[in-house]
Amino acid sequence: MNKKIKLQLGTVQETLLLPLIARVKETEFKHPILNDTKSVELYKQLEVNEKKLLRNMTEIGIYGLCYRAYKMDETIRAFLVKNPNGKILDIGSGLDTTYYRCDNGKALWYDLDMPDSMALRKQLLPPPNNRVTYIAKSMFDYSWIDDIGDISNGLLITIPGVLPYFKEADVQAFFTTIAPKLKGAEIMFDVISQMGIFFVDARIKAAGMKNAHLKWGILDPKTISSWSKHIELIRAIKFFDDKQKLKIRFTTRAALRINKLFDMSQLFHFRFK
Ligand SMILES: C[S@@+](CC[C@H](N)C(=O)[O-])C[C@H]1O[C@@H](n2cnc3c(N)ncnc32)[C@H](O)[C@@H]1O
């Protein structure tokens, strides 16, 4: 058997393991909302302390991370029906496997992440064809806009599990910089409320990532549209709105209700105009 790969990543970068292990565990469940064999294949190649990673990762933690991917997949598929030759940019892609679940055979895919995370991605998950481009840059290095190029066939940007790690001023600067430059593009990302930060931060710390702090909490999407006349809300999706018949524990079901009651996690979908 090949030697497993030991990770050497920056503080926020190593958090890429959390959504990965969640997709792996969800896939192993009897009734998964996400069936992600590519993540299982990737995960097997890594040397990780699984016990530590799963410490405090309750069923709701796994479900929450997979619900995010499930709703993003749904949005990407709908976008590609309308814009079959469009572009999808995944910011903070980590070891995300969306391409393998949603590709339509025509779209152009871009994954952007910090150089160390991108080096790992290149090693484990090299671009499968010339429709997939990797960009090793910070999202705050706006030269990525030139790397994406023409967006007349449509651009959907996804940012799963990234923005809450930054201060609100940084997130605001990001949006007000890119919105006027990418008119017509759509953008989707997950957010956490201040109350949600308390629970999710505890889970991240329990997984051993003591220096990765969540900083930005938000409840109302109108805060973001108020930052710029170029930002228009399409929809806010509350976790967990879908009435899927989940085979989950009673305690998880109760936790899902509380999460929804206080809007602890949501997905926001905006358009730039
Ligand atoms: C929690 S992980 C999410 C990974 C992936 N989106 C997923 O859902 O599987 C956070 C990701 O954000 C990336 N990241 C951190 N700072 C970044 C920055 N300034 N620009 C782009 N990506 C960044 C990390 O490298 C990491 O891959």
PDB file of C-alpha atoms and ligand atoms in Angstrom:
ATOM      1  CA  MET A   1       0.000   0.000   0.000  1.00  0.00           C
ATOM      2  CA  ASN A   2       1.251   3.546  -0.817  1.00  0.00           C
ATOM      3  CA  LYS A   3       2.460   5.681   2.053  1.00  0.00           C
ATOM      4  CA  LYS A   4      -0.232   8.022   3.348  1.00  0.00           C
ATOM      5  CA  ILE A   5       0.176  11.782   2.895  1.00  0.00           C
ATOM      6  CA  LYS A   6       0.899  13.794   6.009  1.00  0.00           C
ATOM      7  CA  LEU A   7      -0.602  17.277   5.964  1.00  0.00           C
ATOM      8  CA  GLN A   8       1.372  20.436   6.627  1.00  0.00           C
ATOM      9  CA  LEU A   9      -1.063  23.271   6.225  1.00  0.00           C
ATOM     10  CA  GLY A  10      -1.693  26.751   7.641  1.00  0.00           C
ATOM     11  CA  THR A  11      -4.209  27.349  10.417  1.00  0.00           C
ATOM     12  CA  VAL A  12      -7.354  28.072   8.404  1.00  0.00           C
ATOM     13  CA  GLN A  13      -6.166  25.816   5.602  1.00  0.00           C
ATOM     14  CA  GLU A  14      -6.181  22.643   7.733  1.00  0.00           C
ATOM     15  CA  THR A  15      -9.898  23.151   8.370  1.00  0.00           C
ATOM     16  CA  LEU A  16     -10.402  21.668   4.886  1.00  0.00           C
ATOM     17  CA  LEU A  17     -10.320  18.300   6.635  1.00  0.00           C
ATOM     18  CA  LEU A  18     -13.616  18.954   8.424  1.00  0.00           C
ATOM     19  CA  PRO A  19     -15.956  19.142   5.405  1.00  0.00           C
ATOM     20  CA  LEU A  20     -13.968  16.295   3.826  1.00  0.00           C
ATOM     21  CA  ILE A  21     -14.453  13.919   6.756  1.00  0.00           C
ATOM     22  CA  ALA A  22     -18.113  14.989   7.017  1.00  0.00           C
ATOM     23  CA  ARG A  23     -18.702  14.008   3.364  1.00  0.00           C
ATOM     24  CA  VAL A  24     -16.919  10.711   3.967  1.00  0.00           C
ATOM     25  CA  LYS A  25     -18.983   9.878   7.066  1.00  0.00           C
ATOM     26  CA  GLU A  26     -22.255  10.988   5.442  1.00  0.00           C
ATOM     27  CA  THR A  27     -21.506   8.739   2.455  1.00  0.00           C
ATOM     28  CA  GLU A  28     -21.102   5.819   4.878  1.00  0.00           C
ATOM     29  CA  PHE A  29     -24.571   6.461   6.403  1.00  0.00           C
ATOM     30  CA  LYS A  30     -27.459   4.289   5.320  1.00  0.00           C
ATOM     31  CA  HIS A  31     -29.490   7.190   3.872  1.00  0.00           C
ATOM     32  CA  PRO A  32     -26.964   9.879   2.917  1.00  0.00           C
ATOM     33  CA  ILE A  33     -28.008  13.255   1.466  1.00  0.00           C
ATOM     34  CA  LEU A  34     -24.666  13.259  -0.322  1.00  0.00           C
ATOM     35  CA  ASN A  35     -23.056  10.253  -1.912  1.00  0.00           C
ATOM     36  CA  ASP A  36     -19.450  11.302  -2.379  1.00  0.00           C
ATOM     37  CA  THR A  37     -17.230   8.404  -3.351  1.00  0.00           C
ATOM     38  CA  LYS A  38     -14.513  10.789  -4.584  1.00  0.00           C
ATOM     39  CA  SER A  39     -14.121  12.171  -1.036  1.00  0.00           C
ATOM     40  CA  VAL A  40     -13.861   8.617   0.316  1.00  0.00           C
ATOM     41  CA  GLU A  41     -11.128   7.857  -2.235  1.00  0.00           C
ATOM     42  CA  LEU A  42      -9.216  11.047  -1.283  1.00  0.00           C
ATOM     43  CA  TYR A  43      -9.572  10.591   2.437  1.00  0.00           C
ATOM     44  CA  LYS A  44      -8.015   7.121   2.305  1.00  0.00           C
ATOM     45  CA  GLN A  45      -4.789   8.675   1.043  1.00  0.00           C
ATOM     46  CA  LEU A  46      -4.357  11.012   4.021  1.00  0.00           C
ATOM     47  CA  GLU A  47      -2.675  10.411   7.328  1.00  0.00           C
ATOM     48  CA  VAL A  48      -5.116  11.943   9.803  1.00  0.00           C
ATOM     49  CA  ASN A  49      -6.022  11.518  13.434  1.00  0.00           C
ATOM     50  CA  GLU A  50      -9.621  10.532  12.791  1.00  0.00           C
ATOM     51  CA  LYS A  51     -10.526  10.224  16.448  1.00  0.00           C
ATOM     52  CA  LYS A  52      -9.452  13.794  17.089  1.00  0.00           C
ATOM     53  CA  LEU A  53     -11.143  15.113  13.950  1.00  0.00           C
ATOM     54  CA  LEU A  54     -14.426  13.515  14.902  1.00  0.00           C
ATOM     55  CA  ARG A  55     -14.240  14.632  18.527  1.00  0.00           C
ATOM     56  CA  ASN A  56     -17.249  16.862  19.037  1.00  0.00           C
ATOM     57  CA  MET A  57     -18.313  16.305  15.381  1.00  0.00           C
ATOM     58  CA  THR A  58     -21.818  15.177  16.226  1.00  0.00           C
ATOM     59  CA  GLU A  59     -24.363  13.962  13.711  1.00  0.00           C
ATOM     60  CA  ILE A  60     -25.584  17.557  13.271  1.00  0.00           C
ATOM     61  CA  GLY A  61     -22.030  18.675  12.470  1.00  0.00           C
ATOM     62  CA  ILE A  62     -21.747  16.081   9.726  1.00  0.00           C
ATOM     63  CA  TYR A  63     -25.241  16.759   8.438  1.00  0.00           C
ATOM     64  CA  GLY A  64     -24.733  20.555   8.498  1.00  0.00           C
ATOM     65  CA  LEU A  65     -21.559  20.405   6.414  1.00  0.00           C
ATOM     66  CA  CYS A  66     -23.201  18.029   3.944  1.00  0.00           C
ATOM     67  CA  TYR A  67     -26.440  20.022   3.767  1.00  0.00           C
ATOM     68  CA  ARG A  68     -24.331  23.002   2.705  1.00  0.00           C
ATOM     69  CA  ALA A  69     -22.764  20.963  -0.114  1.00  0.00           C
ATOM     70  CA  TYR A  70     -26.153  19.474  -1.060  1.00  0.00           C
ATOM     71  CA  LYS A  71     -27.790  22.927  -1.429  1.00  0.00           C
ATOM     72  CA  MET A  72     -24.788  24.279  -3.329  1.00  0.00           C
ATOM     73  CA  ASP A  73     -24.916  21.273  -5.684  1.00  0.00           C
ATOM     74  CA  GLU A  74     -28.607  21.953  -6.282  1.00  0.00           C
ATOM     75  CA  THR A  75     -27.865  25.614  -7.110  1.00  0.00           C
ATOM     76  CA  ILE A  76     -24.931  24.741  -9.383  1.00  0.00           C
ATOM     77  CA  ARG A  77     -26.982  22.169 -11.305  1.00  0.00           C
ATOM     78  CA  ALA A  78     -29.833  24.683 -11.806  1.00  0.00           C
ATOM     79  CA  PHE A  79     -27.306  27.335 -12.888  1.00  0.00           C
ATOM     80  CA  LEU A  80     -25.745  24.949 -15.415  1.00  0.00           C
ATOM     81  CA  VAL A  81     -29.140  24.122 -16.907  1.00  0.00           C
ATOM     82  CA  LYS A  82     -29.594  27.847 -17.647  1.00  0.00           C
ATOM     83  CA  ASN A  83     -25.907  28.478 -18.458  1.00  0.00           C
ATOM     84  CA  PRO A  84     -24.496  25.194 -19.797  1.00  0.00           C
ATOM     85  CA  ASN A  85     -21.283  26.850 -21.002  1.00  0.00           C
ATOM     86  CA  GLY A  86     -20.920  29.001 -17.904  1.00  0.00           C
ATOM     87  CA  LYS A  87     -18.102  29.187 -15.370  1.00  0.00           C
ATOM     88  CA  ILE A  88     -18.101  27.938 -11.786  1.00  0.00           C
ATOM     89  CA  LEU A  89     -15.517  29.385  -9.405  1.00  0.00           C
ATOM     90  CA  ASP A  90     -15.066  27.680  -6.039  1.00  0.00           C
ATOM     91  CA  ILE A  91     -13.231  29.937  -3.586  1.00  0.00           C
ATOM     92  CA  GLY A  92     -11.413  28.194  -0.718  1.00  0.00           C
ATOM     93  CA  SER A  93     -11.863  24.912  -2.535  1.00  0.00           C
ATOM     94  CA  GLY A  94      -9.717  22.812  -0.188  1.00  0.00           C
ATOM     95  CA  LEU A  95     -10.372  19.196  -1.187  1.00  0.00           C
ATOM     96  CA  ASP A  96     -13.892  19.999  -2.364  1.00  0.00           C
ATOM     97  CA  THR A  97     -15.318  17.462  -4.818  1.00  0.00           C
ATOM     98  CA  THR A  98     -18.264  19.413  -6.284  1.00  0.00           C
ATOM     99  CA  TYR A  99     -16.970  19.076  -9.855  1.00  0.00           C
ATOM    100  CA  TYR A 100     -17.213  15.284  -9.577  1.00  0.00           C
ATOM    101  CA  ARG A 101     -20.850  15.519  -8.467  1.00  0.00           C
ATOM    102  CA  CYS A 102     -22.121  18.308 -10.734  1.00  0.00           C
ATOM    103  CA  ASP A 103     -20.116  18.593 -13.970  1.00  0.00           C
ATOM    104  CA  ASN A 104     -22.236  18.831 -17.151  1.00  0.00           C
ATOM    105  CA  GLY A 105     -19.360  18.110 -19.560  1.00  0.00           C
ATOM    106  CA  LYS A 106     -19.287  21.701 -20.908  1.00  0.00           C
ATOM    107  CA  ALA A 107     -18.821  24.221 -18.102  1.00  0.00           C
ATOM    108  CA  LEU A 108     -15.452  25.707 -17.141  1.00  0.00           C
ATOM    109  CA  TRP A 109     -14.477  25.122 -13.504  1.00  0.00           C
ATOM    110  CA  TYR A 110     -12.049  27.192 -11.430  1.00  0.00           C
ATOM    111  CA  ASP A 111     -10.829  26.264  -7.954  1.00  0.00           C
ATOM    112  CA  LEU A 112      -9.046  28.904  -5.938  1.00  0.00           C
ATOM    113  CA  ASP A 113      -7.219  28.393  -2.664  1.00  0.00           C
ATOM    114  CA  MET A 114      -4.125  29.472  -0.731  1.00  0.00           C
ATOM    115  CA  PRO A 115      -0.864  28.115  -2.242  1.00  0.00           C
ATOM    116  CA  ASP A 116      -0.377  25.377   0.438  1.00  0.00           C
ATOM    117  CA  SER A 117      -3.961  24.078   0.187  1.00  0.00           C
ATOM    118  CA  MET A 118      -3.781  24.257  -3.593  1.00  0.00           C
ATOM    119  CA  ALA A 119      -0.509  22.296  -3.655  1.00  0.00           C
ATOM    120  CA  LEU A 120      -2.253  19.520  -1.687  1.00  0.00           C
ATOM    121  CA  ARG A 121      -5.241  19.643  -4.025  1.00  0.00           C
ATOM    122  CA  LYS A 122      -2.958  19.401  -7.083  1.00  0.00           C
ATOM    123  CA  GLN A 123      -1.189  16.410  -5.567  1.00  0.00           C
ATOM    124  CA  LEU A 124      -4.333  14.498  -4.557  1.00  0.00           C
ATOM    125  CA  LEU A 125      -6.838  15.737  -7.084  1.00  0.00           C
ATOM    126  CA  PRO A 126      -5.034  17.003 -10.195  1.00  0.00           C
ATOM    127  CA  PRO A 127      -7.281  18.850 -12.689  1.00  0.00           C
ATOM    128  CA  PRO A 128      -9.170  16.048 -14.485  1.00  0.00           C
ATOM    129  CA  ASN A 129      -9.247  17.843 -17.862  1.00  0.00           C
ATOM    130  CA  ASN A 130      -8.574  21.229 -19.487  1.00  0.00           C
ATOM    131  CA  ARG A 131     -11.958  22.590 -18.433  1.00  0.00           C
ATOM    132  CA  VAL A 132     -10.727  22.663 -14.843  1.00  0.00           C
ATOM    133  CA  THR A 133      -8.241  25.355 -13.719  1.00  0.00           C
ATOM    134  CA  TYR A 134      -6.576  25.687 -10.328  1.00  0.00           C
ATOM    135  CA  ILE A 135      -5.644  29.134  -9.013  1.00  0.00           C
ATOM    136  CA  ALA A 136      -3.161  29.220  -6.128  1.00  0.00           C
ATOM    137  CA  LYS A 137      -3.932  32.629  -4.651  1.00  0.00           C
ATOM    138  CA  SER A 138      -5.673  34.243  -1.737  1.00  0.00           C
ATOM    139  CA  MET A 139      -9.219  35.390  -2.464  1.00  0.00           C
ATOM    140  CA  PHE A 140      -7.986  38.862  -1.458  1.00  0.00           C
ATOM    141  CA  ASP A 141      -5.512  38.883  -4.351  1.00  0.00           C
ATOM    142  CA  TYR A 142      -8.018  40.202  -6.843  1.00  0.00           C
ATOM    143  CA  SER A 143      -5.894  39.301  -9.855  1.00  0.00           C
ATOM    144  CA  TRP A 144      -8.012  36.108  -9.880  1.00  0.00           C
ATOM    145  CA  ILE A 145     -10.678  38.182 -11.641  1.00  0.00           C
ATOM    146  CA  ASP A 146      -8.354  38.375 -14.680  1.00  0.00           C
ATOM    147  CA  ASP A 147      -7.637  34.628 -14.379  1.00  0.00           C
ATOM    148  CA  ILE A 148     -11.378  33.935 -14.760  1.00  0.00           C
ATOM    149  CA  GLY A 149     -11.619  36.204 -17.824  1.00  0.00           C
ATOM    150  CA  ASP A 150     -14.793  36.560 -19.862  1.00  0.00           C
ATOM    151  CA  ILE A 151     -17.992  35.878 -17.929  1.00  0.00           C
ATOM    152  CA  SER A 152     -20.529  36.512 -20.683  1.00  0.00           C
ATOM    153  CA  ASN A 153     -21.671  32.850 -20.535  1.00  0.00           C
ATOM    154  CA  GLY A 154     -22.376  33.234 -16.819  1.00  0.00           C
ATOM    155  CA  LEU A 155     -20.336  32.912 -13.620  1.00  0.00           C
ATOM    156  CA  LEU A 156     -21.414  31.325 -10.359  1.00  0.00           C
ATOM    157  CA  ILE A 157     -19.030  31.748  -7.415  1.00  0.00           C
ATOM    158  CA  THR A 158     -19.323  29.406  -4.444  1.00  0.00           C
ATOM    159  CA  ILE A 159     -17.489  30.001  -1.146  1.00  0.00           C
ATOM    160  CA  PRO A 160     -18.264  27.095   1.200  1.00  0.00           C
ATOM    161  CA  GLY A 161     -16.888  27.258   4.728  1.00  0.00           C
ATOM    162  CA  VAL A 162     -14.558  30.212   4.268  1.00  0.00           C
ATOM    163  CA  LEU A 163     -16.025  33.662   4.990  1.00  0.00           C
ATOM    164  CA  PRO A 164     -16.775  33.213   8.729  1.00  0.00           C
ATOM    165  CA  TYR A 165     -12.997  32.934   9.309  1.00  0.00           C
ATOM    166  CA  PHE A 166     -12.518  36.584   8.332  1.00  0.00           C
ATOM    167  CA  LYS A 167     -13.407  39.866  10.025  1.00  0.00           C
ATOM    168  CA  GLU A 168     -16.507  41.615   8.734  1.00  0.00           C
ATOM    169  CA  ALA A 169     -14.393  44.508   7.375  1.00  0.00           C
ATOM    170  CA  ASP A 170     -12.415  42.041   5.221  1.00  0.00           C
ATOM    171  CA  VAL A 171     -15.577  40.341   3.949  1.00  0.00           C
ATOM    172  CA  GLN A 172     -17.110  43.734   3.154  1.00  0.00           C
ATOM    173  CA  ALA A 173     -13.964  44.862   1.297  1.00  0.00           C
ATOM    174  CA  PHE A 174     -14.051  41.598  -0.685  1.00  0.00           C
ATOM    175  CA  PHE A 175     -17.659  42.102  -1.782  1.00  0.00           C
ATOM    176  CA  THR A 176     -17.416  45.795  -2.558  1.00  0.00           C
ATOM    177  CA  THR A 177     -14.282  45.155  -4.637  1.00  0.00           C
ATOM    178  CA  ILE A 178     -15.543  42.266  -6.735  1.00  0.00           C
ATOM    179  CA  ALA A 179     -19.236  43.169  -7.204  1.00  0.00           C
ATOM    180  CA  PRO A 180     -18.771  46.101  -9.632  1.00  0.00           C
ATOM    181  CA  LYS A 181     -16.117  44.127 -11.561  1.00  0.00           C
ATOM    182  CA  LEU A 182     -18.258  40.999 -12.013  1.00  0.00           C
ATOM    183  CA  LYS A 183     -21.647  42.366 -13.003  1.00  0.00           C
ATOM    184  CA  GLY A 184     -24.078  39.570 -13.867  1.00  0.00           C
ATOM    185  CA  ALA A 185     -22.248  36.963 -11.749  1.00  0.00           C
ATOM    186  CA  GLU A 186     -23.976  35.069  -8.947  1.00  0.00           C
ATOM    187  CA  ILE A 187     -22.371  34.190  -5.621  1.00  0.00           C
ATOM    188  CA  MET A 188     -23.347  31.706  -2.936  1.00  0.00           C
ATOM    189  CA  PHE A 189     -21.793  31.132   0.482  1.00  0.00           C
ATOM    190  CA  ASP A 190     -22.653  29.937   3.971  1.00  0.00           C
ATOM    191  CA  VAL A 191     -22.849  32.204   6.980  1.00  0.00           C
ATOM    192  CA  ILE A 192     -23.125  31.664  10.719  1.00  0.00           C
ATOM    193  CA  SER A 193     -24.784  33.828  13.357  1.00  0.00           C
ATOM    194  CA  GLN A 194     -22.914  35.004  16.465  1.00  0.00           C
ATOM    195  CA  MET A 195     -24.679  32.244  18.402  1.00  0.00           C
ATOM    196  CA  GLY A 196     -23.718  29.686  15.760  1.00  0.00           C
ATOM    197  CA  ILE A 197     -20.080  30.781  15.991  1.00  0.00           C
ATOM    198  CA  PHE A 198     -20.051  29.706  19.612  1.00  0.00           C
ATOM    199  CA  PHE A 199     -21.014  26.101  18.724  1.00  0.00           C
ATOM    200  CA  VAL A 200     -19.036  25.726  15.495  1.00  0.00           C
ATOM    201  CA  ASP A 201     -15.883  27.286  16.976  1.00  0.00           C
ATOM    202  CA  ALA A 202     -16.036  24.757  19.823  1.00  0.00           C
ATOM    203  CA  ARG A 203     -16.207  21.930  17.274  1.00  0.00           C
ATOM    204  CA  ILE A 204     -13.203  23.287  15.352  1.00  0.00           C
ATOM    205  CA  LYS A 205     -11.167  23.651  18.550  1.00  0.00           C
ATOM    206  CA  ALA A 206     -12.108  20.121  19.666  1.00  0.00           C
ATOM    207  CA  ALA A 207     -10.759  18.835  16.348  1.00  0.00           C
ATOM    208  CA  GLY A 208      -7.372  20.243  17.387  1.00  0.00           C
ATOM    209  CA  MET A 209      -7.442  23.374  15.196  1.00  0.00           C
ATOM    210  CA  LYS A 210      -6.932  25.722  18.103  1.00  0.00           C
ATOM    211  CA  ASN A 211      -5.772  28.727  16.086  1.00  0.00           C
ATOM    212  CA  ALA A 212      -8.554  28.741  13.494  1.00  0.00           C
ATOM    213  CA  HIS A 213     -11.012  31.298  14.866  1.00  0.00           C
ATOM    214  CA  LEU A 214     -14.390  32.114  13.427  1.00  0.00           C
ATOM    215  CA  LYS A 215     -14.779  35.880  13.393  1.00  0.00           C
ATOM    216  CA  TRP A 216     -17.728  36.951  11.250  1.00  0.00           C
ATOM    217  CA  GLY A 217     -21.256  36.351  12.401  1.00  0.00           C
ATOM    218  CA  ILE A 218     -24.305  37.602  10.499  1.00  0.00           C
ATOM    219  CA  LEU A 219     -28.074  37.059  10.532  1.00  0.00           C
ATOM    220  CA  ASP A 220     -29.579  39.352   7.921  1.00  0.00           C
ATOM    221  CA  PRO A 221     -28.579  39.173   4.218  1.00  0.00           C
ATOM    222  CA  LYS A 222     -29.702  42.803   3.818  1.00  0.00           C
ATOM    223  CA  THR A 223     -26.538  43.815   5.665  1.00  0.00           C
ATOM    224  CA  ILE A 224     -24.571  42.590   2.647  1.00  0.00           C
ATOM    225  CA  SER A 225     -26.813  44.196  -0.007  1.00  0.00           C
ATOM    226  CA  SER A 226     -26.512  47.479   1.912  1.00  0.00           C
ATOM    227  CA  TRP A 227     -22.743  47.456   1.312  1.00  0.00           C
ATOM    228  CA  SER A 228     -23.030  48.149  -2.406  1.00  0.00           C
ATOM    229  CA  LYS A 229     -25.647  49.080  -5.024  1.00  0.00           C
ATOM    230  CA  HIS A 230     -24.093  46.311  -7.135  1.00  0.00           C
ATOM    231  CA  ILE A 231     -25.222  43.518  -4.776  1.00  0.00           C
ATOM    232  CA  GLU A 232     -28.745  42.093  -5.006  1.00  0.00           C
ATOM    233  CA  LEU A 233     -30.162  39.272  -2.903  1.00  0.00           C
ATOM    234  CA  ILE A 234     -31.535  36.243  -4.795  1.00  0.00           C
ATOM    235  CA  ARG A 235     -32.419  34.172  -1.724  1.00  0.00           C
ATOM    236  CA  ALA A 236     -31.411  33.139   1.766  1.00  0.00           C
ATOM    237  CA  ILE A 237     -31.685  29.437   2.572  1.00  0.00           C
ATOM    238  CA  LYS A 238     -32.180  28.505   6.178  1.00  0.00           C
ATOM    239  CA  PHE A 239     -30.533  25.377   7.542  1.00  0.00           C
ATOM    240  CA  PHE A 240     -32.449  23.075   7.553  1.00  0.00           C
ATOM    241  CA  ASP A 241     -35.415  23.990   5.392  1.00  0.00           C
ATOM    242  CA  ASP A 242     -35.894  20.805   3.412  1.00  0.00           C
ATOM    243  CA  LYS A 243     -38.329  18.262   4.674  1.00  0.00           C
ATOM    244  CA  GLN A 244     -36.139  15.287   3.925  1.00  0.00           C
ATOM    245  CA  LYS A 245     -37.026  12.106   5.691  1.00  0.00           C
ATOM    246  CA  LEU A 246     -33.885  11.962   7.730  1.00  0.00           C
ATOM    247  CA  LYS A 247     -32.907   8.848   9.593  1.00  0.00           C
ATOM    248  CA  ILE A 248     -31.277  10.768  12.394  1.00  0.00           C
ATOM    249  CA  ARG A 249     -31.261  10.592  16.160  1.00  0.00           C
ATOM    250  CA  PHE A 250     -33.896  12.398  18.184  1.00  0.00           C
ATOM    251  CA  THR A 251     -31.248  14.684  19.702  1.00  0.00           C
ATOM    252  CA  THR A 252     -29.985  15.641  16.262  1.00  0.00           C
ATOM    253  CA  ARG A 253     -33.534  16.395  15.112  1.00  0.00           C
ATOM    254  CA  ALA A 254     -33.973  18.685  18.145  1.00  0.00           C
ATOM    255  CA  ALA A 255     -30.641  20.384  17.446  1.00  0.00           C
ATOM    256  CA  LEU A 256     -31.678  20.969  13.814  1.00  0.00           C
ATOM    257  CA  ARG A 257     -34.866  22.679  15.052  1.00  0.00           C
ATOM    258  CA  ILE A 258     -32.951  24.949  17.416  1.00  0.00           C
ATOM    259  CA  ASN A 259     -30.459  25.771  14.682  1.00  0.00           C
ATOM    260  CA  LYS A 260     -33.300  26.822  12.385  1.00  0.00           C
ATOM    261  CA  LEU A 261     -35.195  28.723  15.082  1.00  0.00           C
ATOM    262  CA  PHE A 262     -32.216  30.977  15.727  1.00  0.00           C
ATOM    263  CA  ASP A 263     -30.972  31.071  12.120  1.00  0.00           C
ATOM    264  CA  MET A 264     -27.603  29.833  13.297  1.00  0.00           C
ATOM    265  CA  SER A 265     -26.542  28.749   9.793  1.00  0.00           C
ATOM    266  CA  GLN A 266     -27.788  29.995   6.447  1.00  0.00           C
ATOM    267  CA  LEU A 267     -26.751  30.072   2.820  1.00  0.00           C
ATOM    268  CA  PHE A 268     -26.932  33.405   1.013  1.00  0.00           C
ATOM    269  CA  HIS A 269     -27.259  33.650  -2.756  1.00  0.00           C
ATOM    270  CA  PHE A 270     -26.650  37.059  -4.381  1.00  0.00           C
ATOM    271  CA  ARG A 271     -26.321  38.521  -7.855  1.00  0.00           C
ATOM    272  CA  PHE A 272     -23.938  41.321  -8.819  1.00  0.00           C
ATOM    273  CA  LYS A 273     -25.582  44.053 -10.947  1.00  0.00           C
TER     274      LYS A 273
HETATM  275  C1  LIG B   1     -13.248  24.884   6.030  1.00  0.00           C
HETATM  276  S1  LIG B   1     -12.190  24.784   4.649  1.00  0.00           S
HETATM  277  C2  LIG B   1     -13.423  24.596   3.363  1.00  0.00           C
HETATM  278  C3  LIG B   1     -12.936  23.746   2.226  1.00  0.00           C
HETATM  279  C4  LIG B   1     -13.940  23.515   1.107  1.00  0.00           C
HETATM  280  N1  LIG B   1     -14.597  24.721   0.695  1.00  0.00           N
HETATM  281  C5  LIG B   1     -14.962  22.467   1.485  1.00  0.00           C
HETATM  282  O1  LIG B   1     -16.110  22.815   1.776  1.00  0.00           O
HETATM  283  O2  LIG B   1     -14.594  21.270   1.479  1.00  0.00           O
HETATM  284  C6  LIG B   1     -11.610  26.454   4.428  1.00  0.00           C
HETATM  285  C7  LIG B   1     -10.780  26.667   3.175  1.00  0.00           C
HETATM  286  O3  LIG B   1     -10.529  28.072   3.007  1.00  0.00           O
HETATM  287  C8  LIG B   1      -9.236  28.214   2.464  1.00  0.00           C
HETATM  288  N2  LIG B   1      -8.738  29.580   2.694  1.00  0.00           N
HETATM  289  C9  LIG B   1      -8.284  30.129   3.841  1.00  0.00           C
HETATM  290  N3  LIG B   1      -7.917  31.400   3.631  1.00  0.00           N
HETATM  291  C10 LIG B   1      -8.134  31.670   2.320  1.00  0.00           C
HETATM  292  C11 LIG B   1      -7.947  32.807   1.495  1.00  0.00           C
HETATM  293  N4  LIG B   1      -7.454  33.957   1.976  1.00  0.00           N
HETATM  294  N5  LIG B   1      -8.261  32.714   0.180  1.00  0.00           N
HETATM  295  C12 LIG B   1      -8.773  31.559  -0.325  1.00  0.00           C
HETATM  296  N6  LIG B   1      -8.989  30.448   0.421  1.00  0.00           N
HETATM  297  C13 LIG B   1      -8.672  30.507   1.712  1.00  0.00           C
HETATM  298  C14 LIG B   1      -8.443  27.156   3.212  1.00  0.00           C
HETATM  299  O4  LIG B   1      -7.215  26.867   2.585  1.00  0.00           O
HETATM  300  C15 LIG B   1      -9.421  25.988   3.197  1.00  0.00           C
HETATM  301  O5  LIG B   1      -9.259  25.185   2.063  1.00  0.00           O
END
